[in-house]
Short mmCIF file of C-alpha atoms and ligand atoms in Angstrom, two decimals:
data_model
loop_
_atom_site.label_atom_id
_atom_site.label_comp_id
_atom_site.label_asym_id
_atom_site.label_seq_id
_atom_site.Cartn_x
_atom_site.Cartn_y
_atom_site.Cartn_z
CA MET A 1 115.20 128.31 137.19
CA ILE A 2 117.68 126.20 139.20
CA HIS A 3 116.83 124.44 142.39
CA ALA A 4 119.40 121.98 143.54
CA ARG A 5 119.55 120.12 146.80
CA GLY A 6 122.41 118.24 148.30
CA LEU A 7 124.29 117.76 144.99
CA THR A 8 127.39 115.75 145.32
CA LYS A 9 130.07 114.29 142.84
CA THR A 10 132.68 111.91 143.63
CA PHE A 11 135.42 110.85 141.10
CA GLY A 12 137.00 107.73 142.50
CA THR A 13 138.49 109.17 145.81
CA VAL A 14 138.09 112.80 144.81
CA GLU A 15 135.08 114.59 146.33
CA ALA A 16 134.74 117.25 143.80
CA VAL A 17 131.39 118.56 144.91
CA ARG A 18 130.27 117.82 148.60
CA GLY A 19 126.56 118.57 148.92
CA ILE A 20 125.73 121.93 147.47
CA ASP A 21 122.35 123.68 147.38
CA ILE A 22 121.56 126.27 144.62
CA ASP A 23 118.66 128.40 143.97
CA VAL A 24 118.53 130.71 140.99
CA SER A 25 115.35 132.80 140.13
CA ALA A 26 114.31 133.48 136.51
CA GLY A 27 116.06 136.57 135.01
CA GLU A 28 118.95 136.69 137.56
CA ILE A 29 122.49 136.73 136.54
CA VAL A 30 124.47 134.69 139.14
CA GLY A 31 128.10 134.32 139.31
CA PHE A 32 129.68 131.13 140.66
CA LEU A 33 133.01 131.81 142.07
CA GLY A 34 135.73 129.74 143.68
CA PRO A 35 139.50 128.84 143.33
CA ASN A 36 140.86 126.40 140.75
CA GLY A 37 139.51 122.86 141.44
CA ALA A 38 136.77 124.07 143.73
CA GLY A 39 134.14 122.17 141.80
CA LYS A 40 132.58 124.84 139.47
CA THR A 41 132.89 123.01 136.22
CA THR A 42 131.80 119.75 137.73
CA THR A 43 128.68 121.45 139.22
CA LEU A 44 127.82 123.09 135.78
CA ARG A 45 128.34 119.70 134.02
CA MET A 46 125.79 118.09 136.45
CA LEU A 47 123.24 120.88 136.04
CA THR A 48 123.59 120.55 132.31
CA THR A 49 122.91 116.75 132.27
CA LEU A 50 126.47 115.93 131.13
CA LEU A 51 127.49 114.27 134.39
CA ARG A 52 125.31 112.25 136.69
CA PRO A 53 125.43 113.44 140.29
CA THR A 54 126.58 110.88 142.77
CA SER A 55 123.68 112.11 144.97
CA GLY A 56 121.27 114.96 145.42
CA THR A 57 118.30 116.30 143.39
CA ALA A 58 117.82 119.25 140.93
CA THR A 59 115.21 120.90 138.92
CA VAL A 60 116.71 122.93 136.03
CA ALA A 61 114.55 125.18 133.87
CA GLY A 62 111.50 123.51 135.22
CA HIS A 63 112.44 119.84 134.54
CA ASP A 64 113.87 117.27 136.84
CA LEU A 65 117.42 116.54 136.13
CA PHE A 66 117.01 112.77 136.52
CA ALA A 67 113.53 112.14 135.33
CA ASP A 68 113.64 114.39 132.30
CA PRO A 69 117.12 115.23 131.12
CA MET A 70 115.73 115.91 127.61
CA GLY A 71 113.37 118.58 128.97
CA VAL A 72 116.28 120.26 130.65
CA ARG A 73 118.53 120.03 127.42
CA ARG A 74 115.70 121.64 125.31
CA ARG A 75 115.81 124.76 127.53
CA ILE A 76 119.44 125.38 128.49
CA GLY A 77 122.31 126.67 126.75
CA TYR A 78 125.95 125.77 127.82
CA VAL A 79 129.28 127.14 127.04
CA ALA A 80 131.98 124.93 128.25
CA GLN A 81 135.20 126.16 129.83
CA GLY A 82 137.41 124.55 127.10
CA GLY A 83 135.33 125.75 124.13
CA MET A 84 133.12 123.63 121.91
CA ILE A 85 134.04 124.01 118.30
CA GLY A 86 136.39 121.70 116.47
CA PRO A 87 139.41 123.34 114.91
CA ILE A 88 139.05 122.39 111.37
CA THR A 89 135.32 122.89 110.54
CA GLU A 90 133.90 126.13 109.28
CA ILE A 91 132.20 127.82 112.28
CA GLY A 92 129.11 128.81 110.19
CA GLU A 93 128.39 125.28 109.25
CA GLU A 94 128.84 124.02 112.77
CA MET A 95 126.54 126.66 114.02
CA GLU A 96 123.85 125.77 111.41
CA LEU A 97 124.26 122.11 112.46
CA GLN A 98 123.72 122.88 115.99
CA ALA A 99 120.60 124.97 115.35
CA ARG A 100 119.08 122.30 113.33
CA LEU A 101 119.68 119.60 116.02
CA TYR A 102 117.29 121.76 118.06
CA GLY A 103 114.64 121.33 115.32
CA MET A 104 115.11 124.47 113.24
CA ARG A 105 114.76 124.08 109.44
CA ARG A 106 117.62 125.03 107.33
CA PRO A 107 116.57 128.55 106.27
CA GLU A 108 115.64 129.46 109.92
CA ALA A 109 118.79 128.10 111.20
CA ARG A 110 120.75 130.15 108.65
CA GLU A 111 118.89 133.31 109.48
CA ARG A 112 119.50 132.63 113.26
CA VAL A 113 123.24 132.09 112.75
CA ALA A 114 123.64 135.18 110.63
CA ASP A 115 121.76 137.26 113.23
CA LEU A 116 123.87 136.05 116.18
CA LEU A 117 127.15 136.33 114.22
CA ALA A 118 126.18 139.97 113.48
CA GLU A 119 125.28 140.58 117.10
CA PHE A 120 128.59 139.15 118.42
CA GLU A 121 130.51 141.08 115.85
CA LEU A 122 131.62 137.95 113.96
CA ALA A 123 129.80 138.78 110.65
CA GLY A 124 131.85 137.70 107.70
CA LEU A 125 133.75 134.93 109.64
CA GLU A 126 131.18 132.20 109.05
CA ARG A 127 133.59 130.43 106.38
CA ARG A 128 136.58 130.58 108.83
CA THR A 129 137.76 127.59 110.87
CA ALA A 130 137.99 127.94 114.72
CA ALA A 131 141.81 127.44 114.35
CA THR A 132 142.04 130.70 112.38
CA LEU A 133 139.98 132.87 114.93
CA SER A 134 141.65 134.98 117.62
CA GLY A 135 140.95 133.89 121.22
CA GLY A 136 138.32 136.52 121.70
CA GLN A 137 136.45 135.76 118.42
CA LYS A 138 136.65 132.03 119.19
CA ARG A 139 135.06 132.69 122.67
CA ARG A 140 132.29 134.77 121.18
CA ALA A 141 131.67 131.92 118.60
CA ASP A 142 131.54 129.43 121.58
CA ILE A 143 128.83 131.75 123.19
CA VAL A 144 126.89 132.01 119.87
CA MET A 145 126.79 128.20 119.84
CA GLY A 146 125.08 128.19 123.22
CA LEU A 147 122.59 130.81 122.15
CA LEU A 148 121.21 129.40 118.86
CA HIS A 149 118.06 127.85 120.16
CA ARG A 150 117.17 130.85 122.37
CA PRO A 151 117.61 129.07 125.82
CA GLY A 152 115.86 130.52 128.83
CA LEU A 153 118.72 129.56 131.05
CA LEU A 154 122.36 130.01 130.05
CA PHE A 155 125.39 128.28 131.71
CA LEU A 156 128.69 130.12 130.87
CA ASP A 157 131.90 128.38 132.27
CA GLU A 158 134.56 131.06 132.43
CA PRO A 159 133.24 133.06 129.46
CA THR A 160 135.85 135.75 129.67
CA THR A 161 138.93 134.07 130.55
CA GLY A 162 141.72 135.13 128.18
CA LEU A 163 139.90 138.13 126.77
CA ASP A 164 141.26 141.71 126.73
CA PRO A 165 139.55 144.22 129.06
CA GLN A 166 137.68 145.58 126.04
CA SER A 167 136.37 142.33 124.92
CA ARG A 168 135.37 141.38 128.40
CA ALA A 169 133.36 144.69 128.99
CA ASN A 170 131.77 143.77 125.65
CA LEU A 171 130.67 140.49 126.61
CA TRP A 172 129.10 141.93 129.85
CA GLU A 173 127.05 144.11 127.65
CA HIS A 174 125.95 140.99 125.70
CA VAL A 175 125.11 139.16 128.88
CA ARG A 176 123.15 142.14 130.28
CA ARG A 177 121.33 142.53 126.98
CA LEU A 178 120.34 138.92 126.91
CA ARG A 179 118.79 139.28 130.34
CA ASP A 180 117.22 142.67 129.94
CA ARG A 181 115.88 142.17 126.36
CA ASP A 182 115.22 138.34 126.18
CA GLY A 183 114.76 137.54 129.88
CA VAL A 184 117.51 134.98 129.83
CA THR A 185 118.71 133.71 133.19
CA VAL A 186 122.60 133.38 133.36
CA PHE A 187 124.68 131.25 135.61
CA LEU A 188 128.32 131.99 135.02
CA THR A 189 131.68 131.16 136.48
CA THR A 190 134.55 133.58 136.53
CA HIS A 191 137.91 134.21 138.20
CA TYR A 192 137.60 137.99 137.76
CA LEU A 193 135.97 139.30 140.85
CA GLU A 194 135.47 142.86 139.62
CA GLU A 195 133.43 141.19 136.79
CA ALA A 196 131.28 139.41 139.19
CA ASP A 197 130.80 142.62 141.22
CA ALA A 198 129.90 144.64 138.04
CA LEU A 199 127.82 142.08 136.23
CA CYS A 200 126.09 139.71 138.66
CA ASP A 201 123.10 140.20 140.78
CA ARG A 202 124.16 137.59 143.13
CA VAL A 203 127.24 135.52 143.75
CA LEU A 204 127.80 131.99 145.08
CA ILE A 205 131.34 131.14 146.37
CA ILE A 206 132.29 127.55 146.26
CA ASP A 207 135.49 126.15 147.91
CA HIS A 208 136.56 122.47 148.09
CA GLY A 209 133.15 121.45 146.85
CA ARG A 210 131.02 123.38 149.46
CA ILE A 211 129.28 126.81 149.02
CA VAL A 212 130.92 129.06 151.50
CA ALA A 213 128.99 132.20 150.87
CA SER A 214 126.15 133.58 148.88
CA GLY A 215 124.47 136.96 148.50
CA THR A 216 124.58 140.09 146.44
CA PRO A 217 128.19 141.45 146.06
CA ALA A 218 127.24 144.32 148.44
CA GLU A 219 125.85 141.90 151.12
CA LEU A 220 129.07 139.85 150.96
CA LYS A 221 131.26 142.89 151.23
CA ALA A 222 129.31 144.25 154.19
CA ALA A 223 129.28 140.82 155.95
CA GLU A 224 133.04 140.51 155.78
CA GLY A 225 133.76 144.19 156.22
CA ALA A 226 135.63 144.29 153.07
CA ALA A 227 136.02 147.02 150.30
CA THR A 228 136.13 144.67 147.20
CA LEU A 229 134.94 141.33 146.39
CA ASP A 230 138.51 140.14 146.04
CA GLU A 231 139.02 140.68 149.81
CA VAL A 232 135.87 138.79 150.49
CA PHE A 233 137.01 136.00 148.31
CA LEU A 234 140.44 135.63 149.84
CA ALA A 235 139.02 135.90 153.42
CA LEU A 236 136.44 133.06 152.74
CA THR A 237 138.45 130.74 150.66
CA GLY A 238 141.59 131.38 152.46
CA ARG A 239 139.87 130.43 155.72
CA ALA A 240 138.60 127.08 154.33
CA LEU A 241 142.15 126.48 153.20
CA ARG A 242 143.58 127.02 156.67
CA GLU A 243 140.84 124.91 158.29
CA GLY A 244 141.58 122.10 155.63
CA ALA A 245 145.15 122.23 156.56
CA ALA A 246 144.56 121.99 160.26
CA ALA A 247 141.95 119.09 159.91
CA MET B 1 114.64 110.93 112.59
CA SER B 2 115.23 114.34 111.08
CA ALA B 3 118.02 114.85 113.61
CA LEU B 4 119.63 111.61 112.24
CA ALA B 5 119.42 112.81 108.60
CA THR B 6 120.82 116.25 109.63
CA LEU B 7 123.71 114.72 111.48
CA THR B 8 124.55 111.98 108.86
CA GLY B 9 124.42 114.72 106.09
CA HIS B 10 126.70 117.10 108.02
CA TYR B 11 129.26 114.24 108.49
CA LEU B 12 129.04 113.16 104.96
CA ARG B 13 129.55 116.60 103.63
CA GLY B 14 132.64 116.97 105.90
CA THR B 15 134.08 113.64 104.80
CA PHE B 16 133.56 114.10 100.98
CA LYS B 17 135.01 117.54 101.18
CA SER B 18 138.30 115.67 101.02
CA ARG B 19 138.06 113.16 98.23
CA PHE B 20 141.62 112.37 98.85
CA ALA B 21 140.79 111.02 102.42
CA VAL B 22 137.92 108.73 100.89
CA VAL B 23 140.44 107.24 98.59
CA PHE B 24 143.33 107.14 101.10
CA GLY B 25 140.91 105.24 103.50
CA ALA B 26 140.89 102.32 101.12
CA VAL B 27 144.54 102.47 100.11
CA GLN B 28 145.56 99.20 101.72
CA PRO B 29 143.01 96.90 99.99
CA LEU B 30 143.68 98.91 96.78
CA LEU B 31 147.33 98.16 96.88
CA TYR B 32 146.62 94.45 97.57
CA LEU B 33 144.31 94.54 94.68
CA VAL B 34 146.79 95.99 92.13
CA LEU B 35 150.19 94.64 93.40
CA PHE B 36 149.12 91.42 95.03
CA GLY B 37 146.16 90.41 92.93
CA PRO B 38 147.95 89.56 89.71
CA LEU B 39 150.30 87.27 91.66
CA PHE B 40 147.37 85.62 93.57
CA ASP B 41 145.53 85.11 90.27
CA ARG B 42 148.38 83.10 88.77
CA SER B 43 149.31 81.34 92.01
CA GLY B 44 146.70 78.49 91.52
CA VAL B 45 145.17 79.27 95.06
CA GLY B 46 142.29 81.12 93.48
CA SER B 47 141.14 83.74 91.17
CA TRP B 48 140.01 87.34 91.39
CA ASP B 49 136.63 85.95 92.35
CA THR B 50 138.38 84.62 95.47
CA LEU B 51 140.52 87.64 96.20
CA VAL B 52 138.12 90.62 95.70
CA PRO B 53 135.69 89.38 98.41
CA GLY B 54 138.54 88.99 100.79
CA LEU B 55 139.74 92.58 100.14
CA LEU B 56 136.29 93.97 100.64
CA MET B 57 136.33 92.16 104.02
CA GLN B 58 139.75 93.69 104.81
CA LEU B 59 138.35 97.04 103.87
CA GLY B 60 135.24 96.54 106.00
CA LEU B 61 137.22 95.47 109.09
CA VAL B 62 140.36 97.60 108.86
CA SER B 63 138.98 101.00 107.77
CA SER B 64 135.74 100.72 109.84
CA GLY B 65 137.95 99.50 112.75
CA LEU B 66 139.79 102.80 112.67
CA VAL B 67 136.82 105.20 112.33
CA GLY B 68 136.75 105.71 116.05
CA PHE B 69 139.83 107.85 115.79
CA GLY B 70 137.61 110.69 114.40
CA ILE B 71 135.80 111.00 117.60
CA VAL B 72 138.85 111.46 119.69
CA PHE B 73 139.25 115.08 118.30
CA ASP B 74 135.50 115.81 118.82
CA GLN B 75 135.89 114.68 122.41
CA ARG B 76 139.06 116.73 122.94
CA PHE B 77 137.67 119.91 121.49
CA GLY B 78 134.34 119.80 123.37
CA VAL B 79 132.24 119.16 120.29
CA LEU B 80 130.93 115.89 121.81
CA GLU B 81 129.93 117.68 124.88
CA ARG B 82 128.22 120.27 122.77
CA LEU B 83 126.17 117.59 121.06
CA ARG B 84 125.40 115.91 124.27
CA VAL B 85 123.58 118.78 125.66
CA THR B 86 121.34 119.15 122.73
CA PRO B 87 117.91 117.11 122.81
CA VAL B 88 119.26 114.56 120.35
CA SER B 89 119.27 110.94 121.69
CA ARG B 90 122.62 109.26 122.19
CA VAL B 91 121.69 106.42 119.85
CA THR B 92 121.19 109.17 117.11
CA LEU B 93 124.57 110.66 117.84
CA LEU B 94 126.12 107.32 117.24
CA LEU B 95 124.05 106.39 114.32
CA GLY B 96 124.70 109.60 112.62
CA ARG B 97 128.36 108.81 112.44
CA VAL B 98 128.09 105.16 111.81
CA LEU B 99 125.74 105.72 108.80
CA LYS B 100 128.22 108.12 107.38
CA ASP B 101 130.93 105.66 107.74
CA SER B 102 128.82 103.01 106.07
CA VAL B 103 128.35 105.23 103.07
CA VAL B 104 131.92 106.02 102.76
CA LEU B 105 132.74 102.33 102.95
CA LEU B 106 130.13 101.52 100.35
CA VAL B 107 131.71 104.03 97.96
CA GLN B 108 135.09 102.60 98.68
CA ALA B 109 133.95 98.94 98.24
CA VAL B 110 132.23 99.91 94.92
CA GLY B 111 135.48 101.44 93.77
CA ILE B 112 137.53 98.28 94.67
CA THR B 113 134.93 95.98 92.91
CA VAL B 114 134.91 98.04 89.73
CA ILE B 115 138.76 98.04 89.55
CA GLY B 116 138.38 94.41 90.30
CA TYR B 117 136.25 93.81 87.21
CA ALA B 118 138.82 95.80 85.13
CA LEU B 119 141.52 93.42 86.25
CA GLY B 120 139.62 90.14 85.72
CA LEU B 121 136.85 89.74 88.30
CA ARG B 122 133.99 87.74 86.71
CA ALA B 123 131.40 87.60 89.55
CA PRO B 124 127.61 87.91 88.64
CA LEU B 125 126.12 91.45 89.46
CA ALA B 126 123.47 90.08 91.77
CA GLY B 127 126.05 88.30 93.88
CA VAL B 128 128.33 91.35 93.98
CA LEU B 129 125.48 93.57 95.16
CA LEU B 130 124.43 91.23 97.86
CA GLY B 131 128.06 90.92 98.94
CA LEU B 132 128.40 94.63 99.20
CA LEU B 133 125.31 94.72 101.35
CA LEU B 134 126.90 92.13 103.75
CA VAL B 135 130.08 94.01 103.92
CA THR B 136 128.14 97.18 104.81
CA VAL B 137 126.11 95.49 107.41
CA LEU B 138 129.50 94.14 108.94
CA SER B 139 131.15 97.63 108.84
CA ILE B 140 128.28 99.16 110.73
CA GLY B 141 128.91 96.83 113.59
CA MET B 142 132.68 97.30 113.38
CA ALA B 143 132.32 101.06 113.30
CA ALA B 144 129.96 101.15 116.28
CA LEU B 145 132.55 99.09 118.29
CA SER B 146 135.39 101.31 117.13
CA TYR B 147 133.55 104.36 118.58
CA ALA B 148 132.98 102.48 121.82
CA ALA B 149 136.72 101.67 121.97
CA ALA B 150 137.86 105.14 121.11
CA LEU B 151 135.70 106.53 124.11
CA THR B 152 137.05 103.97 126.40
CA ILE B 153 140.73 103.53 125.61
CA ARG B 154 143.30 106.29 126.17
CA GLN B 155 143.58 108.17 122.80
CA GLU B 156 147.22 107.66 122.08
CA LEU B 157 146.74 103.87 122.43
CA PHE B 158 143.75 103.63 120.23
CA PRO B 159 145.33 103.14 116.68
CA ALA B 160 147.92 100.61 118.05
CA LEU B 161 145.29 98.66 120.00
CA MET B 162 142.69 98.65 117.11
CA SER B 163 145.34 97.23 114.73
CA THR B 164 146.29 94.67 117.30
CA VAL B 165 142.79 93.43 117.50
CA VAL B 166 141.58 93.82 113.94
CA ILE B 167 144.64 92.61 111.92
CA PRO B 168 144.56 89.13 113.51
CA LEU B 169 140.77 88.89 113.02
CA MET B 170 141.27 89.83 109.40
CA LEU B 171 144.09 87.32 108.81
CA LEU B 172 142.09 84.57 110.73
CA SER B 173 138.93 85.23 108.53
CA GLY B 174 140.96 84.05 105.57
CA ALA B 175 140.37 87.19 103.71
CA LEU B 176 143.86 87.23 102.02
CA LEU B 177 144.28 83.49 101.51
CA PRO B 178 141.36 81.04 101.83
CA MET B 179 141.47 79.06 105.00
CA SER B 180 141.21 75.87 103.05
CA LEU B 181 145.14 76.11 102.85
CA ALA B 182 145.44 76.35 106.60
CA PRO B 183 146.89 73.57 108.89
CA THR B 184 144.32 72.14 111.25
CA TRP B 185 145.02 74.29 114.39
CA LEU B 186 144.87 77.61 112.41
CA ASP B 187 141.56 76.31 110.54
CA VAL B 188 140.12 75.60 114.11
CA VAL B 189 141.16 79.01 115.50
CA SER B 190 139.73 80.69 112.47
CA ARG B 191 136.36 78.90 112.91
CA LEU B 192 136.14 80.58 116.34
CA THR B 193 136.24 84.10 114.87
CA PRO B 194 133.11 85.72 113.28
CA PHE B 195 134.58 87.10 110.13
CA ARG B 196 135.56 83.64 108.80
CA TYR B 197 131.87 83.04 108.23
CA ALA B 198 131.31 86.42 106.51
CA VAL B 199 134.31 85.84 104.16
CA GLU B 200 132.98 82.52 103.06
CA ALA B 201 129.53 83.85 102.48
CA LEU B 202 130.93 86.62 100.59
CA ARG B 203 132.89 84.28 98.39
CA ALA B 204 129.72 81.96 97.84
CA LEU B 205 127.78 85.13 96.81
CA PHE B 206 130.50 86.15 94.39
CA ALA B 207 130.48 82.61 93.05
CA GLY B 208 126.67 82.93 92.43
CA SER B 209 125.63 80.16 94.95
CA TYR B 210 123.18 82.23 96.81
CA ALA B 211 121.36 79.39 98.65
CA SER B 212 124.34 77.68 100.16
CA PRO B 213 124.86 77.07 103.92
CA ALA B 214 127.89 79.40 103.88
CA VAL B 215 125.74 82.37 102.91
CA LEU B 216 123.24 81.45 105.56
CA TRP B 217 125.91 81.29 108.28
CA GLY B 218 127.54 84.39 107.06
CA VAL B 219 124.34 86.34 107.09
CA VAL B 220 123.51 85.03 110.64
CA VAL B 221 126.86 85.82 112.01
CA SER B 222 126.90 89.34 110.36
CA LEU B 223 123.50 90.14 111.86
CA VAL B 224 124.48 89.13 115.43
CA PHE B 225 127.70 91.13 115.06
CA VAL B 226 125.88 94.24 113.92
CA VAL B 227 123.33 93.99 116.79
CA VAL B 228 126.12 93.34 119.41
CA GLY B 229 128.20 96.11 117.93
CA MET B 230 125.34 98.77 118.03
CA ALA B 231 124.30 97.57 121.50
CA VAL B 232 127.86 98.14 122.99
CA GLY B 233 128.34 101.34 120.90
CA THR B 234 125.03 102.79 122.39
CA MET B 235 125.79 101.84 125.79
CA ARG B 236 129.12 103.52 125.67
CA PHE B 237 127.56 106.74 124.19
CA GLN B 238 124.96 106.74 126.93
CA LYS B 239 127.40 106.41 129.71
CA GLU B 240 128.49 109.85 130.97
CA ASN B 241 132.00 110.68 130.20
CA ALA B 242 132.86 110.44 133.83
N1 ATP C 1 136.73 113.52 135.18
C1 ATP C 1 137.29 113.83 136.28
N2 ATP C 1 137.91 112.67 136.78
C2 ATP C 1 138.63 112.84 138.10
N3 ATP C 1 138.60 114.08 138.78
C3 ATP C 1 137.96 115.06 138.24
C4 ATP C 1 137.28 114.97 137.01
N4 ATP C 1 136.74 116.24 136.65
C5 ATP C 1 137.08 116.99 137.75
N5 ATP C 1 137.79 116.38 138.65
C6 ATP C 1 138.36 116.89 139.96
O1 ATP C 1 137.31 117.50 140.64
C7 ATP C 1 137.70 118.71 141.27
C8 ATP C 1 136.91 119.91 140.78
O2 ATP C 1 137.20 120.16 139.41
P1 ATP C 1 136.48 121.26 138.53
O3 ATP C 1 136.86 121.17 137.15
O4 ATP C 1 134.99 121.19 138.94
O5 ATP C 1 136.97 122.62 139.24
P2 ATP C 1 136.70 124.06 138.75
O6 ATP C 1 136.17 124.77 140.01
O7 ATP C 1 135.98 124.19 137.49
O8 ATP C 1 138.24 124.61 138.66
P3 ATP C 1 138.82 125.74 137.65
O9 ATP C 1 138.53 127.01 138.08
O10 ATP C 1 140.31 125.27 137.65
O11 ATP C 1 138.19 125.53 136.23
C9 ATP C 1 139.17 118.87 140.88
O12 ATP C 1 140.03 118.26 141.96
C10 ATP C 1 139.41 118.03 139.73
O13 ATP C 1 140.71 117.51 139.71
MG1 MG C 2 136.38 124.79 135.79
#
């Protein structure tokens, strides 16, 4: 589903991403972990055609990122870290627009919006504006936006940040169901390591723009002799930090 | 094509939800029309047939020049990124907005013209319709440039900067008072700005002289302007928001 080689992104003098390889197979739920500023969002924006990599190559959902960005866009869904719905438009209307931009006719778009709103426990809120939704409702609405066109590959940038434990567990259920029922491949970032442990088949840890570890949560814990993913994370990203300070 | 219709329709519904905003967008030329027009008409400088085309140009420049402000919020709330990951081309994303703006402008321009007739405008209908077309073409170029500027300039500077650019261009076009009154230096400077030609074409159309050189020049300049505006706007939309 994702094959990236040597991706880099430089903003002026900031090397946000410094040559990373990513391989994700169809049907996997992969967690992309790393401290603030590690380069997670930058990587996601490159893989979703929003940002042109400084160098490197990638195939996403079967299409070359550079040669066929439209082919990529048709097949992926993206939920940005900062949300994607304006505060003053009715969410139902925005969702219908989004579905129609993927080629659905109006009745089909309406039906799809209604189905997803119901599935994400947002039924009845379609006439509300995003400004009037609670944080959790708003985040679920963002996710609905990314799912309208039934993408085979879904990018979620910190989908559960700011949600209460209940809503978070709920969202995990949704993600699992997407994978189990619809075969959707999910690539998500999170700062909650127990979430990555519980939800993800595999995790990649990025620090200072480089992948510092990858494997199943169990493999990583075994390799670092750690009891939790938290310990793995601190050991790996802390080490990079110390080396960075020494260099 | 259908994505363009979908987008334009969506934006239009959003705009016309607030009729107040549509009227308010034309408030400046409206005030000039009602509070300055009667003075102008008796000043001996010109009649309503001189003033109304100028106010339409003012509308086309100033309100279209500020439309870019609308995209600042889309950018801040991630709406623009959301649209950018859909398989809709960048040109279409720009055109959807610009077409909406030109429809709004046309509605406002028709409103001003109708009020103008009530106050004493006597221009022939054919000339007025052609004039509205010309203003709409210009406003498309202006709107596209406005979006390009909004995506380039820091958002808090945008309104001030746009006014600083657009107001002098509007004054130099002779929209408020005809440039035939100007001292030579001002007249020369005015001839270096594009909208001078558009205003003169507009006045010629309102006077019913359709085949005059003024109309020809105005049309040529306006077409060049809209092509340049759309090209710059599309380029800016295509560029990643790096
Ligand atoms: N548009 C930009 N211009 C300049 N620098 C940028 C830009 N976007 C990101 N950066 C820088 O690139 C680095 C990586 O940022 P990125 O947003 O990818 O981090 P992240 O891993 O998503 O962090 P977080 O967990 O805080 O969301 C940071 O140092 C950031 O300041
Ligand atoms: Mg981020």
